[in-house]
Each structure stands twice: as C-alpha cells, then as structure tokens.
PDB file of C-alpha atoms in Angstrom:
ATOM      1  CA  VAL A   1    -150.832  38.568  39.726  1.00  0.00           C
ATOM      2  CA  GLY A   2    -150.988  34.962  40.988  1.00  0.00           C
ATOM      3  CA  PRO A   3    -151.557  32.728  43.983  1.00  0.00           C
ATOM      4  CA  ALA A   4    -150.997  34.241  47.416  1.00  0.00           C
ATOM      5  CA  THR A   5    -147.933  33.350  49.416  1.00  0.00           C
ATOM      6  CA  GLY A   6    -147.411  33.246  53.172  1.00  0.00           C
ATOM      7  CA  GLU A   7    -150.423  33.094  55.483  1.00  0.00           C
ATOM      8  CA  HIS A   8    -152.942  33.254  52.583  1.00  0.00           C
ATOM      9  CA  TYR A   9    -151.270  30.496  50.517  1.00  0.00           C
ATOM     10  CA  GLY A  10    -153.980  28.219  49.108  1.00  0.00           C
ATOM     11  CA  ASN A  11    -156.746  30.627  50.150  1.00  0.00           C
ATOM     12  CA  GLY A  12    -155.840  33.888  48.445  1.00  0.00           C
ATOM     13  CA  LEU A  13    -154.418  35.789  45.520  1.00  0.00           C
ATOM     14  CA  LYS A  14    -151.478  38.103  45.033  1.00  0.00           C
ATOM     15  CA  MET A  15    -153.024  41.394  43.821  1.00  0.00           C
ATOM     16  CA  ARG A  16    -151.645  44.652  42.410  1.00  0.00           C
ATOM     17  CA  PHE A  17    -153.778  47.771  42.917  1.00  0.00           C
ATOM     18  CA  PRO A  18    -153.382  51.185  41.238  1.00  0.00           C
ATOM     19  CA  GLY A  19    -151.161  53.486  43.281  1.00  0.00           C
ATOM     20  CA  ASN A  20    -149.283  50.659  45.025  1.00  0.00           C
ATOM     21  CA  LYS A  21    -145.682  49.923  44.089  1.00  0.00           C
ATOM     22  CA  GLY A  22    -145.921  46.182  44.663  1.00  0.00           C
ATOM     23  CA  TRP A  23    -148.409  43.388  45.173  1.00  0.00           C
ATOM     24  CA  ILE A  24    -150.496  42.490  48.220  1.00  0.00           C
ATOM     25  CA  ASN A  25    -151.645  39.074  49.455  1.00  0.00           C
ATOM     26  CA  CYS A  26    -155.445  39.079  49.767  1.00  0.00           C
ATOM     27  CA  LYS A  27    -157.784  36.407  51.177  1.00  0.00           C
ATOM     28  CA  LEU A  28    -160.343  35.177  48.652  1.00  0.00           C
ATOM     29  CA  ALA A  29    -163.143  36.123  51.065  1.00  0.00           C
ATOM     30  CA  SER A  30    -161.942  39.765  50.837  1.00  0.00           C
ATOM     31  CA  LEU A  31    -162.236  39.942  47.038  1.00  0.00           C
ATOM     32  CA  SER A  32    -165.245  40.395  44.782  1.00  0.00           C
ATOM     33  CA  HIS A  33    -165.976  41.023  41.107  1.00  0.00           C
ATOM     34  CA  GLU A  34    -168.525  43.661  42.131  1.00  0.00           C
ATOM     35  CA  LEU A  35    -167.964  46.690  44.354  1.00  0.00           C
ATOM     36  CA  SER A  36    -170.710  47.012  46.971  1.00  0.00           C
ATOM     37  CA  LEU A  37    -171.657  50.682  47.384  1.00  0.00           C
ATOM     38  CA  PRO A  38    -174.298  52.403  49.537  1.00  0.00           C
ATOM     39  CA  GLY A  39    -177.709  52.730  47.905  1.00  0.00           C
ATOM     40  CA  GLY A  40    -176.891  49.831  45.574  1.00  0.00           C
ATOM     41  CA  PHE A  41    -175.155  52.332  43.283  1.00  0.00           C
ATOM     42  CA  ARG A  42    -172.452  51.241  40.806  1.00  0.00           C
ATOM     43  CA  VAL A  43    -169.234  52.897  39.683  1.00  0.00           C
ATOM     44  CA  GLY A  44    -169.960  54.898  36.530  1.00  0.00           C
ATOM     45  CA  GLU A  45    -173.687  55.210  37.256  1.00  0.00           C
ATOM     46  CA  GLU A  46    -175.172  58.649  36.508  1.00  0.00           C
ATOM     47  CA  LEU A  47    -177.056  60.088  39.502  1.00  0.00           C
ATOM     48  CA  TYR A  48    -178.714  63.357  40.521  1.00  0.00           C
ATOM     49  CA  PHE A  49    -177.795  65.259  43.677  1.00  0.00           C
ATOM     50  CA  ILE A  50    -180.997  66.005  45.648  1.00  0.00           C
ATOM     51  CA  GLY A  51    -179.496  67.177  48.963  1.00  0.00           C
ATOM     52  CA  GLY A  52    -178.789  70.665  50.218  1.00  0.00           C
ATOM     53  CA  GLY A  53    -175.883  72.006  48.166  1.00  0.00           C
ATOM     54  CA  PHE A  54    -172.398  72.314  49.621  1.00  0.00           C
ATOM     55  CA  VAL A  55    -168.852  73.375  48.814  1.00  0.00           C
ATOM     56  CA  ASP A  56    -165.955  71.307  50.216  1.00  0.00           C
ATOM     57  CA  GLU A  57    -162.551  72.497  51.471  1.00  0.00           C
ATOM     58  CA  GLN A  58    -161.060  72.335  47.941  1.00  0.00           C
ATOM     59  CA  GLY A  59    -163.847  74.457  46.446  1.00  0.00           C
ATOM     60  CA  ASP A  60    -165.537  71.500  44.721  1.00  0.00           C
ATOM     61  CA  LYS A  61    -169.315  71.493  45.064  1.00  0.00           C
ATOM     62  CA  ALA A  62    -172.568  69.620  44.733  1.00  0.00           C
ATOM     63  CA  VAL A  63    -175.635  71.622  43.737  1.00  0.00           C
ATOM     64  CA  PHE A  64    -179.258  70.485  44.052  1.00  0.00           C
ATOM     65  CA  GLY A  65    -180.372  68.917  40.767  1.00  0.00           C
ATOM     66  CA  CYS A  66    -176.914  68.502  39.219  1.00  0.00           C
ATOM     67  CA  ARG A  67    -176.021  65.219  37.535  1.00  0.00           C
ATOM     68  CA  GLY A  68    -172.771  63.396  38.131  1.00  0.00           C
ATOM     69  CA  SER A  69    -171.209  59.962  38.063  1.00  0.00           C
ATOM     70  CA  VAL A  70    -170.233  57.583  40.851  1.00  0.00           C
ATOM     71  CA  THR A  71    -166.460  57.110  41.033  1.00  0.00           C
ATOM     72  CA  GLY A  72    -166.318  54.702  44.000  1.00  0.00           C
ATOM     73  CA  PRO A  73    -166.710  54.518  47.758  1.00  0.00           C
ATOM     74  CA  ALA A  74    -166.268  57.702  49.775  1.00  0.00           C
ATOM     75  CA  ARG A  75    -162.607  58.102  50.640  1.00  0.00           C
ATOM     76  CA  ASN A  76    -163.428  59.795  53.958  1.00  0.00           C
ATOM     77  CA  GLY A  77    -164.498  56.478  55.506  1.00  0.00           C
ATOM     78  CA  ASP A  78    -168.242  57.269  55.558  1.00  0.00           C
ATOM     79  CA  ALA A  79    -169.866  53.865  54.939  1.00  0.00           C
ATOM     80  CA  ASP A  80    -173.128  55.576  53.834  1.00  0.00           C
ATOM     81  CA  ALA A  81    -171.516  57.757  51.146  1.00  0.00           C
ATOM     82  CA  VAL A  82    -169.983  57.476  47.681  1.00  0.00           C
ATOM     83  CA  SER A  83    -167.516  59.630  45.766  1.00  0.00           C
ATOM     84  CA  MET A  84    -169.124  61.581  42.924  1.00  0.00           C
ATOM     85  CA  SER A  85    -167.683  63.458  39.972  1.00  0.00           C
ATOM     86  CA  PHE A  86    -169.629  66.582  38.961  1.00  0.00           C
ATOM     87  CA  SER A  87    -168.899  68.792  35.955  1.00  0.00           C
ATOM     88  CA  GLY A  88    -166.781  71.831  36.802  1.00  0.00           C
ATOM     89  CA  ASN A  89    -165.132  70.266  39.863  1.00  0.00           C
ATOM     90  CA  ARG A  90    -161.404  69.534  40.006  1.00  0.00           C
ATOM     91  CA  GLY A  91    -161.929  66.477  42.213  1.00  0.00           C
ATOM     92  CA  ASP A  92    -164.585  64.159  43.549  1.00  0.00           C
ATOM     93  CA  VAL A  93    -166.962  65.043  46.381  1.00  0.00           C
ATOM     94  CA  HIS A  94    -168.486  62.706  48.961  1.00  0.00           C
ATOM     95  CA  CYS A  95    -172.274  62.405  48.891  1.00  0.00           C
ATOM     96  CA  ARG A  96    -174.452  60.401  51.238  1.00  0.00           C
ATOM     97  CA  ALA A  97    -176.703  57.822  49.533  1.00  0.00           C
ATOM     98  CA  GLU A  98    -179.908  59.602  50.660  1.00  0.00           C
ATOM     99  CA  GLU A  99    -178.711  62.750  48.832  1.00  0.00           C
ATOM    100  CA  LEU A 100    -178.584  60.918  45.486  1.00  0.00           C
ATOM    101  CA  SER A 101    -181.288  59.737  43.100  1.00  0.00           C
ATOM    102  CA  ARG A 102    -181.492  57.855  39.835  1.00  0.00           C
ATOM    103  CA  GLU A 103    -184.366  60.169  38.870  1.00  0.00           C
ATOM    104  CA  PRO A 104    -184.004  63.905  38.165  1.00  0.00           C
ATOM    105  CA  ALA A 105    -184.437  66.167  41.179  1.00  0.00           C
ATOM    106  CA  PRO A 106    -188.071  66.945  42.031  1.00  0.00           C
ATOM    107  CA  SER A 107    -189.483  70.462  42.055  1.00  0.00           C
ATOM    108  CA  LEU A 108    -189.031  72.305  45.322  1.00  0.00           C
ATOM    109  CA  PRO A 109    -192.151  72.537  47.517  1.00  0.00           C
ATOM    110  CA  GLY A 110    -194.103  75.791  47.643  1.00  0.00           C
ATOM    111  CA  GLY A 111    -192.890  76.839  44.198  1.00  0.00           C
ATOM    112  CA  PHE A 112    -189.607  78.113  45.668  1.00  0.00           C
ATOM    113  CA  ILE A 113    -186.542  78.319  43.424  1.00  0.00           C
ATOM    114  CA  LEU A 114    -182.963  77.198  44.002  1.00  0.00           C
ATOM    115  CA  GLY A 115    -180.852  80.232  44.975  1.00  0.00           C
ATOM    116  CA  GLU A 116    -183.872  82.286  46.037  1.00  0.00           C
ATOM    117  CA  HIS A 117    -183.374  84.377  49.200  1.00  0.00           C
ATOM    118  CA  LEU A 118    -186.067  84.017  51.865  1.00  0.00           C
ATOM    119  CA  TYR A 119    -186.647  85.109  55.452  1.00  0.00           C
ATOM    120  CA  PHE A 120    -187.226  82.768  58.389  1.00  0.00           C
ATOM    121  CA  THR A 121    -190.562  83.740  59.976  1.00  0.00           C
ATOM    122  CA  GLY A 122    -190.813  81.005  62.606  1.00  0.00           C
ATOM    123  CA  GLU A 123    -189.984  81.194  66.300  1.00  0.00           C
ATOM    124  CA  ASP A 124    -186.304  81.377  67.300  1.00  0.00           C
ATOM    125  CA  GLN A 125    -184.917  77.851  67.542  1.00  0.00           C
ATOM    126  CA  ILE A 126    -181.779  76.053  68.614  1.00  0.00           C
ATOM    127  CA  VAL A 127    -180.129  74.438  65.605  1.00  0.00           C
ATOM    128  CA  GLY A 128    -177.066  72.295  66.237  1.00  0.00           C
ATOM    129  CA  ARG A 129    -174.849  74.463  68.454  1.00  0.00           C
ATOM    130  CA  GLY A 130    -176.450  77.733  67.378  1.00  0.00           C
ATOM    131  CA  ILE A 131    -179.698  79.653  67.180  1.00  0.00           C
ATOM    132  CA  LEU A 132    -181.797  80.343  64.101  1.00  0.00           C
ATOM    133  CA  VAL A 133    -183.437  83.735  64.730  1.00  0.00           C
ATOM    134  CA  ARG A 134    -186.747  84.989  63.347  1.00  0.00           C
ATOM    135  CA  GLY A 135    -185.979  87.388  60.480  1.00  0.00           C
ATOM    136  CA  SER A 136    -182.796  85.555  59.407  1.00  0.00           C
ATOM    137  CA  ARG A 137    -182.210  85.787  55.669  1.00  0.00           C
ATOM    138  CA  GLY A 138    -181.237  82.558  53.932  1.00  0.00           C
ATOM    139  CA  GLU A 139    -180.696  81.020  50.543  1.00  0.00           C
ATOM    140  CA  VAL A 140    -182.584  78.003  49.171  1.00  0.00           C
ATOM    141  CA  VAL A 141    -179.925  75.344  48.500  1.00  0.00           C
ATOM    142  CA  GLY A 142    -182.086  72.271  47.957  1.00  0.00           C
ATOM    143  CA  LEU A 143    -184.827  69.992  49.135  1.00  0.00           C
ATOM    144  CA  GLY A 144    -185.095  69.458  52.895  1.00  0.00           C
ATOM    145  CA  LEU A 145    -184.947  65.935  54.284  1.00  0.00           C
ATOM    146  CA  GLU A 146    -188.264  66.470  56.114  1.00  0.00           C
ATOM    147  CA  PRO A 147    -191.686  66.673  54.375  1.00  0.00           C
ATOM    148  CA  ASP A 148    -192.570  70.154  53.037  1.00  0.00           C
ATOM    149  CA  SER A 149    -189.129  71.533  53.891  1.00  0.00           C
ATOM    150  CA  LEU A 150    -186.286  73.214  52.063  1.00  0.00           C
ATOM    151  CA  ALA A 151    -182.570  73.008  52.743  1.00  0.00           C
ATOM    152  CA  MET A 152    -181.579  76.588  53.590  1.00  0.00           C
ATOM    153  CA  ARG A 153    -178.203  78.259  54.174  1.00  0.00           C
ATOM    154  CA  PHE A 154    -178.420  81.151  56.635  1.00  0.00           C
ATOM    155  CA  SER A 155    -175.692  83.764  56.952  1.00  0.00           C
ATOM    156  CA  ASN A 156    -176.516  85.222  60.383  1.00  0.00           C
ATOM    157  CA  LYS A 157    -176.812  82.101  62.504  1.00  0.00           C
ATOM    158  CA  VAL A 158    -174.755  81.911  65.670  1.00  0.00           C
ATOM    159  CA  LEU A 159    -172.050  79.228  66.150  1.00  0.00           C
ATOM    160  CA  PHE A 160    -173.343  76.983  63.390  1.00  0.00           C
ATOM    161  CA  SER A 161    -172.431  76.199  59.810  1.00  0.00           C
ATOM    162  CA  GLY A 162    -174.196  74.025  57.270  1.00  0.00           C
ATOM    163  CA  ASN A 163    -177.607  73.723  55.674  1.00  0.00           C
ATOM    164  CA  GLN A 164    -180.800  73.705  57.737  1.00  0.00           C
ATOM    165  CA  PRO A 165    -184.078  71.951  56.883  1.00  0.00           C
ATOM    166  CA  VAL A 166    -186.858  74.538  57.319  1.00  0.00           C
ATOM    167  CA  ASN A 167    -190.588  73.930  56.914  1.00  0.00           C
ATOM    168  CA  ILE A 168    -191.923  76.078  54.066  1.00  0.00           C
ATOM    169  CA  ALA A 169    -194.640  77.482  56.378  1.00  0.00           C
ATOM    170  CA  SER A 170    -191.824  79.327  58.236  1.00  0.00           C
ATOM    171  CA  LEU A 171    -190.439  81.055  55.151  1.00  0.00           C
ATOM    172  CA  SER A 172    -191.386  84.160  53.193  1.00  0.00           C
TER     173      SER A 172
END
C-alpha cells in the first residue's frame, strides 16, 4: 500500500493481505517475493502423495499416488508440511514434505496393491500406545517410510489410531 508508519517507518511497508480489513506495517526483513516452503516446493506446483493415506476431520483425504497442487504453507503450524488441494476434496489437507514427490508414486513392494487386505503374521508388537497382534487384518494404504514396508491401517489394534509401517515379510 505504501511506506510503513510508526516503528517500521523507513524500514518497512504498509501491506494489505487477503482476509484482513485493513493494512499492516511489516519490516522489510519479514517480506519476500518468494514463499519458502518445506521440500523446496512452490505454490501451484503439482505433486504426488506417496505417504500412507488418511482422512481428516472434515472428510477430506489424501490417497497414495494421487496428484494435487500446493496451495501454501500448512495452516496447522507444522513447519515441515504444506497445504495441498486434491480433486474431490472440499478443502485443503496438510501433507508433510516427505509424503510428497515430484515424480509419480512408485509401485508398492512385494507386488501388493493399494486397498488390498492383508494379515499381520509377525510377532505381537507395541505400536504407539497400543499393540499390533499377530493375525490382525489390515488394509494397504501406501508405501511405508522404512525399506520394504507398507503403510497399513489395522482395524483391531488396541488404543491406537493411524497408519503403521509394516515390513512386507510380516504380511500375507
């Protein structure tokens, strides 16, 4: 809008941002022509979601392999995430930089398929605040963050929610 007034006079600009009713005095050091986002991503860039799928509180989702566009920094305050717009969602979802790729999603290890239901055949293990029990039935929701693993969603785990990375050797 113009030069800053008050404490930033001579070292700032008066700015008007969408959603604000008036202007704000901003120091020059706080302004940039480019928005710095995690992963070096840019607003409008088309990316692929390669994490374990999820559905947020509003019912919006990210599914392994889907393509979407970066809309800005994550509004939940997570410095390692960006907001993404995916087709079919009413709003944006927050995705961590390591869950996004400029390249299409890779094939899942072991020839497994997204949405396939598998059984956990490993030893019972503590996962988060719960226990993953041998014989638990789960759904493949994406690529695991560990080598040779899948992100799995199990329905009969105790006291835990979310996706679990499971080594493919422990699945059938």
